Amino acid sequence: MEPFIPQLVYIEPRAIEYPLGKELKDKFEKMGIEIRETTSHNQVRNIPGDTENQKYRNAKSTLVVGVRKTLKFDTSKPSAEYAIPLATGCMGHCHYCYLQTTMGDKPYIRTYVNIEEIFEQAEKYIREREPEITRFEAACTSDIVGLDHLTHSLKKAIEFIGETTLGRLRFVTKYHYVDHLLDAKHNGNTRFRFSLNSNYVIKNFEPGTSPFEKRIEAAGKVAKANYPLGFILAPLYRHSEWEQGYLELFERLEATLPSYAIKDLTFELIQHRFTKTAKKIIEKRYPKTKLEMDESKRKYKWGKYGRGKYVYQNEEADELREKVEGYIKHYFPQSKIEYFT
Ligand code: SF4
C-alpha cells in the first residue's frame, strides 16, 4: 500500500503567499499532478465523475491547499480543550467513517498552509488557561497522519507543542506512515494514538487505510520513539469469531511493544453504533458492505436533540466489554482504560 498522492490539486491563490503553500505547489508540479486554481474551497464543485458516487470517490483523491481563515478553534471536549485545525477530510474509505455524516458535502481533503498563524492562536489559548494544561486534538476532522508525509504540518505541530510547558497534543490514526514523525522533538507532550481493530474488521470495513500488521508495527516504532501511546478500539464489532479476532490483536500488540512503553498506555473502547442517517449514507456509498446494521437486533440509545443511535443490546455490549477489558488487563495490566461507550 502506497502513501496517499492526490490525483487532482486545487490551490487557493493566497495559499502560495505562505512557504508551505509554495512548497506544496512546487512539489505537485514536479510530480506532474493536475493543479487548478480556486478562489475558495467552496468553489471546488467541478470534481470529475459521472455519478454521485464516482464524484465522492474522486473527491477523496482531491487535495485543496488553502488558508484557514477562522482562527477560532472548535472545542473538542471531553478529551481535549480545542481542535487544532491542520486539515479536513480523509483519503480512507471506512464504511462507518464519522466524516460521512459530519462533512458529507465536502468529502475532499483540505490542508491549511498558514500553520504559523494557527500555532500563534494555539499559543494564545495556552496563555489564557495558565497555569492549567491545554490539550489540542489534531484529528477531529481528518486522519492527519495519512496526509502528513506530504505536508509535515503535524510534525511541526508536534515540535511546536513540544516546546511549550502547558500545551499537549493528541491525535489518532489508521495509517502507518509514521517514519518522518519518529525524530520529531515531541518532549512527551504528544499522545500518539492508533485506531486498531481485529484483522477481520480492518479488512472488510476499512478500505484505503493501513492493514492490521502495518498499524501494529507502526505503534511499535512510535513506542520506541518514546511518544506517550494510546489505542482507540473502534468500532468494537461482533463479527463471527470476534473473540479470537480481538485476542489476536492483543497478542500481536504485546509481542510488538517494548516493555518500557506499556506503563503509560491508554485504551478507548467504542462499540459499534449507527444512526438512521449514517445507515442510509453507508448503504448508498458502499452498497456491498457486509456491515450489520439491523435496527431490530440493536438497542436504541436516545441522544441529544432526539438524534439517537443503535448500539448493541445490553447483554451483547456487556460481553464485548468484559472480553476486551479482560484482554487489556491480562496483556497490559498497567494501562488505563479511559472509557467504554
Ligand atoms: Fe474516516 Fe478515519 Fe477511515 Fe479516514 S481513516 S475514512 S477519517 S474513519
CSV table of C-alpha atoms and ligand atoms in Angstrom, one decimal:
chain,number,residue,atom,x,y,z
A,1,MET,CA,0.0,0.0,0.0
A,2,GLU,CA,1.4,3.4,-1.1
A,3,PRO,CA,1.1,6.6,0.8
A,4,PHE,CA,-1.6,9.0,-0.4
A,5,ILE,CA,-0.9,11.0,-3.5
A,6,PRO,CA,-3.7,13.3,-4.8
A,7,GLN,CA,-5.0,12.9,-8.3
A,8,LEU,CA,-6.1,16.5,-8.5
A,9,VAL,CA,-5.0,19.5,-6.5
A,10,TYR,CA,-6.7,22.8,-6.1
A,11,ILE,CA,-4.7,25.8,-4.8
A,12,GLU,CA,-6.2,28.9,-3.4
A,13,PRO,CA,-4.3,32.0,-4.7
A,14,ARG,CA,-3.5,33.2,-1.2
A,15,ALA,CA,-2.0,29.9,-0.2
A,16,ILE,CA,1.1,30.4,-2.3
A,17,GLU,CA,1.9,33.5,-0.2
A,18,TYR,CA,2.8,31.1,2.6
A,19,PRO,CA,6.0,29.0,2.5
A,20,LEU,CA,4.1,25.7,2.8
A,21,GLY,CA,1.7,26.7,0.1
A,22,LYS,CA,4.6,27.5,-2.3
A,23,GLU,CA,6.4,24.3,-1.3
A,24,LEU,CA,3.3,22.1,-2.0
A,25,LYS,CA,2.7,23.8,-5.3
A,26,ASP,CA,6.3,23.1,-6.4
A,27,LYS,CA,6.1,19.6,-5.2
A,28,PHE,CA,2.9,18.8,-7.0
A,29,GLU,CA,4.1,20.4,-10.2
A,30,LYS,CA,7.2,18.3,-10.1
A,31,MET,CA,5.1,15.2,-9.6
A,32,GLY,CA,3.1,16.1,-12.7
A,33,ILE,CA,-0.2,16.3,-10.8
A,34,GLU,CA,-3.0,18.4,-12.3
A,35,ILE,CA,-3.3,21.7,-10.4
A,36,ARG,CA,-6.3,24.0,-10.6
A,37,GLU,CA,-6.7,27.4,-9.1
A,38,THR,CA,-9.7,28.2,-6.9
A,39,THR,CA,-10.6,31.3,-5.1
A,40,SER,CA,-12.3,29.4,-2.3
A,41,HIS,CA,-12.7,25.8,-1.3
A,42,ASN,CA,-16.5,26.2,-1.6
A,43,GLN,CA,-15.9,26.6,-5.3
A,44,VAL,CA,-14.5,23.2,-5.6
A,45,ARG,CA,-17.6,21.9,-7.2
A,46,ASN,CA,-16.3,20.6,-10.5
A,47,ILE,CA,-14.9,17.4,-9.2
A,48,PRO,CA,-14.9,14.9,-12.1
A,49,GLY,CA,-17.3,11.9,-12.1
A,50,ASP,CA,-20.4,10.8,-13.9
A,51,THR,CA,-22.3,9.6,-10.9
A,52,GLU,CA,-22.5,11.0,-7.4
A,53,ASN,CA,-20.6,8.0,-6.0
A,54,GLN,CA,-17.8,8.5,-8.6
A,55,LYS,CA,-17.6,12.1,-7.6
A,56,TYR,CA,-17.4,11.1,-4.0
A,57,ARG,CA,-14.5,8.8,-4.7
A,58,ASN,CA,-12.7,11.3,-6.8
A,59,ALA,CA,-13.2,14.0,-4.2
A,60,LYS,CA,-11.4,11.7,-1.7
A,61,SER,CA,-8.4,11.8,-4.0
A,62,THR,CA,-8.6,15.6,-4.4
A,63,LEU,CA,-6.5,17.9,-2.2
A,64,VAL,CA,-7.3,21.5,-1.6
A,65,VAL,CA,-4.4,23.6,-0.5
A,66,GLY,CA,-5.9,26.6,1.4
A,67,VAL,CA,-5.7,29.2,4.1
A,68,ARG,CA,-7.5,28.8,7.4
A,69,LYS,CA,-9.5,32.0,7.7
A,70,THR,CA,-11.2,31.4,11.0
A,71,LEU,CA,-8.6,31.2,13.7
A,72,LYS,CA,-11.2,30.4,16.4
A,73,PHE,CA,-10.7,26.8,17.2
A,74,ASP,CA,-13.6,24.5,17.9
A,75,THR,CA,-13.9,22.9,21.2
A,76,SER,CA,-13.1,19.2,21.5
A,77,LYS,CA,-14.5,18.1,24.9
A,78,PRO,CA,-14.0,15.9,26.8
A,79,SER,CA,-10.7,14.6,25.6
A,80,ALA,CA,-9.2,18.0,24.7
A,81,GLU,CA,-10.0,21.6,25.1
A,82,TYR,CA,-9.6,22.5,21.4
A,83,ALA,CA,-9.4,21.0,18.0
A,84,ILE,CA,-6.3,22.3,16.2
A,85,PRO,CA,-7.2,22.9,12.6
A,86,LEU,CA,-4.5,21.5,10.3
A,87,ALA,CA,-6.6,19.6,7.7
A,88,THR,CA,-10.1,18.3,7.0
A,89,GLY,CA,-11.2,15.2,5.1
A,90,CYS,CA,-9.6,11.9,4.6
A,91,MET,CA,-8.5,9.6,1.8
A,92,GLY,CA,-9.7,6.4,3.6
A,93,HIS,CA,-13.0,4.6,2.8
A,94,CYS,CA,-14.0,3.2,6.2
A,95,HIS,CA,-17.6,2.3,5.8
A,96,TYR,CA,-18.6,3.7,9.2
A,97,CYS,CA,-16.5,6.9,8.9
A,98,TYR,CA,-17.9,9.7,11.1
A,99,LEU,CA,-16.9,12.2,8.4
A,100,GLN,CA,-19.6,10.9,6.1
A,101,THR,CA,-22.2,12.5,8.3
A,102,THR,CA,-20.3,15.5,9.6
A,103,MET,CA,-18.6,16.6,6.4
A,104,GLY,CA,-20.7,14.7,3.8
A,105,ASP,CA,-21.0,17.7,1.4
A,106,LYS,CA,-17.2,18.4,1.4
A,107,PRO,CA,-15.5,15.0,1.1
A,108,TYR,CA,-12.3,16.4,-0.5
A,109,ILE,CA,-9.2,16.8,1.6
A,110,ARG,CA,-8.2,20.2,2.6
A,111,THR,CA,-4.9,21.2,4.2
A,112,TYR,CA,-4.1,24.6,5.7
A,113,VAL,CA,-0.8,26.3,4.9
A,114,ASN,CA,-0.9,29.2,7.4
A,115,ILE,CA,0.4,27.0,10.2
A,116,GLU,CA,2.4,29.7,11.9
A,117,GLU,CA,-0.9,31.7,12.4
A,118,ILE,CA,-2.6,28.5,13.7
A,119,PHE,CA,0.3,28.0,16.2
A,120,GLU,CA,0.1,31.6,17.3
A,121,GLN,CA,-3.6,31.1,18.0
A,122,ALA,CA,-2.8,27.9,19.9
A,123,GLU,CA,-0.3,29.8,22.0
A,124,LYS,CA,-2.9,32.4,22.9
A,125,TYR,CA,-5.3,29.6,24.1
A,126,ILE,CA,-2.5,28.1,26.2
A,127,ARG,CA,-1.7,31.5,27.8
A,128,GLU,CA,-5.4,32.1,28.6
A,129,ARG,CA,-5.6,28.9,30.6
A,130,GLU,CA,-2.3,29.2,32.5
A,131,PRO,CA,-1.4,27.5,34.8
A,132,GLU,CA,-3.8,24.8,33.6
A,133,ILE,CA,-2.7,22.3,30.8
A,134,THR,CA,-4.3,23.0,27.4
A,135,ARG,CA,-4.9,19.9,25.2
A,136,PHE,CA,-5.3,20.1,21.4
A,137,GLU,CA,-6.8,17.3,19.3
A,138,ALA,CA,-5.4,17.2,15.7
A,139,ALA,CA,-7.6,14.5,14.2
A,140,CYS,CA,-11.2,15.8,14.8
A,141,THR,CA,-11.9,16.3,11.1
A,142,SER,CA,-9.3,14.2,9.3
A,143,ASP,CA,-6.8,11.4,9.6
A,144,ILE,CA,-3.9,13.8,9.8
A,145,VAL,CA,-1.1,11.1,9.7
A,146,GLY,CA,-2.4,9.8,6.4
A,147,LEU,CA,-1.6,13.2,4.8
A,148,ASP,CA,1.4,14.3,6.7
A,149,HIS,CA,4.1,12.7,4.6
A,150,LEU,CA,3.1,15.5,2.0
A,151,THR,CA,2.8,18.5,4.3
A,152,HIS,CA,4.7,17.8,7.6
A,153,SER,CA,2.3,20.1,9.3
A,154,LEU,CA,1.6,17.6,12.0
A,155,LYS,CA,5.3,17.2,12.6
A,156,LYS,CA,5.6,20.9,13.0
A,157,ALA,CA,2.7,20.9,15.4
A,158,ILE,CA,4.3,18.2,17.5
A,159,GLU,CA,7.5,20.2,17.7
A,160,PHE,CA,5.7,23.4,18.5
A,161,ILE,CA,3.7,21.7,21.3
A,162,GLY,CA,7.0,20.0,22.4
A,163,GLU,CA,8.4,23.5,23.1
A,164,THR,CA,5.5,24.5,25.4
A,165,THR,CA,5.3,23.7,29.0
A,166,LEU,CA,1.5,23.7,29.3
A,167,GLY,CA,0.4,22.5,25.8
A,168,ARG,CA,-0.5,18.9,24.9
A,169,LEU,CA,-1.3,17.4,21.5
A,170,ARG,CA,-3.2,14.3,20.7
A,171,PHE,CA,-4.5,12.6,17.5
A,172,VAL,CA,-5.5,9.2,16.2
A,173,THR,CA,-4.7,7.4,13.0
A,174,LYS,CA,-5.4,4.4,10.9
A,175,TYR,CA,-2.2,4.9,8.9
A,176,HIS,CA,1.3,3.5,9.3
A,177,TYR,CA,3.3,6.3,7.6
A,178,VAL,CA,5.0,7.4,10.8
A,179,ASP,CA,8.7,7.3,9.9
A,180,HIS,CA,9.1,11.1,9.4
A,181,LEU,CA,7.5,11.7,12.8
A,182,LEU,CA,9.8,9.5,14.8
A,183,ASP,CA,12.6,12.1,15.2
A,184,ALA,CA,10.2,14.9,16.0
A,185,LYS,CA,11.1,16.7,19.3
A,186,HIS,CA,7.8,15.9,21.0
A,187,ASN,CA,9.2,16.2,24.5
A,188,GLY,CA,6.5,13.8,25.8
A,189,ASN,CA,3.8,16.4,25.1
A,190,THR,CA,2.0,14.4,22.3
A,191,ARG,CA,0.0,11.3,22.7
A,192,PHE,CA,0.1,9.3,19.6
A,193,ARG,CA,-3.0,7.1,19.2
A,194,PHE,CA,-3.7,4.4,16.8
A,195,SER,CA,-7.2,3.2,15.8
A,196,LEU,CA,-7.0,-0.6,15.9
A,197,ASN,CA,-9.3,-3.4,15.3
A,198,SER,CA,-9.4,-7.1,14.6
A,199,ASN,CA,-8.0,-8.1,11.3
A,200,TYR,CA,-11.4,-9.1,10.0
A,201,VAL,CA,-12.9,-5.6,10.7
A,202,ILE,CA,-9.9,-3.8,9.1
A,203,LYS,CA,-10.0,-6.0,6.0
A,204,ASN,CA,-13.7,-5.8,5.5
A,205,PHE,CA,-14.7,-2.3,6.6
A,206,GLU,CA,-11.7,0.0,6.3
A,207,PRO,CA,-10.5,0.0,2.7
A,208,GLY,CA,-7.9,2.6,1.8
A,209,THR,CA,-6.3,2.5,5.3
A,210,SER,CA,-3.2,0.7,6.6
A,211,PRO,CA,-3.5,-3.1,7.2
A,212,PHE,CA,-3.6,-4.7,10.7
A,213,GLU,CA,0.1,-5.7,10.8
A,214,LYS,CA,1.3,-2.4,9.5
A,215,ARG,CA,-0.5,-0.4,12.1
A,216,ILE,CA,0.8,-2.6,14.9
A,217,GLU,CA,4.3,-2.3,13.5
A,218,ALA,CA,3.9,1.5,13.4
A,219,ALA,CA,2.7,1.5,17.0
A,220,GLY,CA,5.9,-0.3,17.9
A,221,LYS,CA,8.0,2.3,16.2
A,222,VAL,CA,6.2,5.2,17.9
A,223,ALA,CA,6.6,3.5,21.3
A,224,LYS,CA,10.3,3.2,20.6
A,225,ALA,CA,10.4,6.9,19.8
A,226,ASN,CA,9.2,7.5,23.3
A,227,TYR,CA,5.9,9.0,22.5
A,228,PRO,CA,3.1,8.5,25.0
A,229,LEU,CA,1.0,5.9,23.2
A,230,GLY,CA,-2.7,5.1,23.1
A,231,PHE,CA,-5.2,3.0,21.2
A,232,ILE,CA,-8.8,3.6,20.2
A,233,LEU,CA,-10.5,0.3,19.6
A,234,ALA,CA,-13.4,1.4,17.5
A,235,PRO,CA,-15.8,0.2,16.5
A,236,LEU,CA,-15.7,-2.9,18.6
A,237,TYR,CA,-17.7,-5.2,16.4
A,238,ARG,CA,-19.3,-8.6,16.9
A,239,HIS,CA,-18.3,-10.5,13.7
A,240,SER,CA,-18.0,-14.3,13.7
A,241,GLU,CA,-15.2,-15.3,15.9
A,242,TRP,CA,-14.7,-11.8,17.2
A,243,GLU,CA,-13.3,-13.1,20.5
A,244,GLN,CA,-10.4,-14.7,18.6
A,245,GLY,CA,-10.0,-11.7,16.4
A,246,TYR,CA,-9.5,-9.4,19.3
A,247,LEU,CA,-7.3,-11.9,21.2
A,248,GLU,CA,-5.0,-11.9,18.2
A,249,LEU,CA,-4.9,-8.1,18.3
A,250,PHE,CA,-3.7,-8.1,21.9
A,251,GLU,CA,-1.2,-10.9,21.3
A,252,ARG,CA,0.3,-9.1,18.4
A,253,LEU,CA,0.5,-5.8,20.3
A,254,GLU,CA,2.2,-7.4,23.3
A,255,ALA,CA,4.7,-9.1,21.1
A,256,THR,CA,5.5,-5.8,19.3
A,257,LEU,CA,5.5,-3.1,22.0
A,258,PRO,CA,8.7,-2.6,24.1
A,259,SER,CA,8.2,-3.4,27.7
A,260,TYR,CA,9.1,0.2,28.8
A,261,ALA,CA,6.3,1.6,26.7
A,262,ILE,CA,3.5,-0.2,28.2
A,263,LYS,CA,3.4,1.5,31.5
A,264,ASP,CA,1.6,4.6,30.2
A,265,LEU,CA,-0.8,3.1,27.6
A,266,THR,CA,-4.3,4.3,27.2
A,267,PHE,CA,-7.3,2.5,25.7
A,268,GLU,CA,-10.5,4.0,24.5
A,269,LEU,CA,-13.3,1.5,23.7
A,270,ILE,CA,-16.2,2.3,21.4
A,271,GLN,CA,-18.8,-0.3,20.5
A,272,HIS,CA,-20.2,-0.3,17.0
A,273,ARG,CA,-23.2,2.1,16.6
A,274,PHE,CA,-25.1,3.6,13.8
A,275,THR,CA,-27.7,6.2,13.3
A,276,LYS,CA,-30.5,6.0,10.7
A,277,THR,CA,-28.9,8.8,8.7
A,278,ALA,CA,-25.5,7.1,8.8
A,279,LYS,CA,-27.0,3.8,7.7
A,280,LYS,CA,-28.6,5.4,4.7
A,281,ILE,CA,-25.3,7.1,3.7
A,282,ILE,CA,-23.3,3.9,4.2
A,283,GLU,CA,-25.8,1.8,2.1
A,284,LYS,CA,-25.6,4.4,-0.7
A,285,ARG,CA,-21.8,4.8,-0.7
A,286,TYR,CA,-20.8,1.2,0.0
A,287,PRO,CA,-23.8,-0.8,-1.3
A,288,LYS,CA,-22.0,-4.1,-1.0
A,289,THR,CA,-21.0,-3.6,2.7
A,290,LYS,CA,-21.2,-6.6,5.0
A,291,LEU,CA,-21.6,-4.2,7.9
A,292,GLU,CA,-24.5,-5.4,10.1
A,293,MET,CA,-27.0,-2.6,10.7
A,294,ASP,CA,-30.2,-4.3,11.6
A,295,GLU,CA,-32.2,-2.0,13.9
A,296,SER,CA,-34.3,-4.9,15.2
A,297,LYS,CA,-31.2,-6.6,16.7
A,298,ARG,CA,-30.0,-3.4,18.4
A,299,LYS,CA,-30.8,-1.2,21.3
A,300,TYR,CA,-31.9,2.3,20.6
A,301,LYS,CA,-30.0,4.8,22.7
A,302,TRP,CA,-31.5,8.2,22.9
A,303,GLY,CA,-29.1,11.1,22.2
A,304,LYS,CA,-29.1,14.8,22.4
A,305,TYR,CA,-31.6,16.7,20.3
A,306,GLY,CA,-33.5,13.4,19.6
A,307,ARG,CA,-30.7,12.1,17.5
A,308,GLY,CA,-30.4,8.6,18.9
A,309,LYS,CA,-28.2,5.7,17.8
A,310,TYR,CA,-28.4,1.9,17.6
A,311,VAL,CA,-25.9,0.2,19.9
A,312,TYR,CA,-25.6,-3.5,20.9
A,313,GLN,CA,-28.2,-5.0,23.3
A,314,ASN,CA,-27.1,-4.7,26.9
A,315,GLU,CA,-26.0,-8.4,27.1
A,316,GLU,CA,-24.0,-8.3,23.9
A,317,ALA,CA,-22.4,-5.0,24.9
A,318,ASP,CA,-21.5,-6.3,28.3
A,319,GLU,CA,-20.0,-9.4,26.8
A,320,LEU,CA,-18.0,-7.3,24.4
A,321,ARG,CA,-16.8,-5.1,27.1
A,322,GLU,CA,-15.9,-7.8,29.5
A,323,LYS,CA,-13.9,-9.7,26.9
A,324,VAL,CA,-11.9,-6.8,25.6
A,325,GLU,CA,-11.3,-5.3,29.0
A,326,GLY,CA,-10.2,-8.7,30.2
A,327,TYR,CA,-7.6,-8.9,27.4
A,328,ILE,CA,-6.4,-5.4,28.2
A,329,LYS,CA,-6.0,-6.3,31.9
A,330,HIS,CA,-4.2,-9.5,31.1
A,331,TYR,CA,-1.8,-8.2,28.5
A,332,PHE,CA,-1.3,-4.6,29.6
A,333,PRO,CA,-2.2,-4.5,33.4
A,334,GLN,CA,-0.6,-1.1,33.9
A,335,SER,CA,-2.5,0.6,31.1
A,336,LYS,CA,-5.5,2.9,31.6
A,337,ILE,CA,-8.9,2.1,30.1
A,338,GLU,CA,-10.3,5.6,29.6
A,339,TYR,CA,-13.8,4.7,28.7
A,340,PHE,CA,-16.2,2.1,27.1
A,341,THR,CA,-19.1,3.6,25.3
B,1,SF4,FE1,-12.7,8.2,8.3
B,1,SF4,FE2,-10.7,7.7,9.9
B,1,SF4,FE3,-11.4,6.0,8.0
B,1,SF4,FE4,-10.3,8.3,7.3
B,1,SF4,S1,-9.3,6.7,8.4
B,1,SF4,S2,-12.1,7.3,6.4
B,1,SF4,S3,-11.2,9.6,9.0
B,1,SF4,S4,-12.6,6.5,9.8
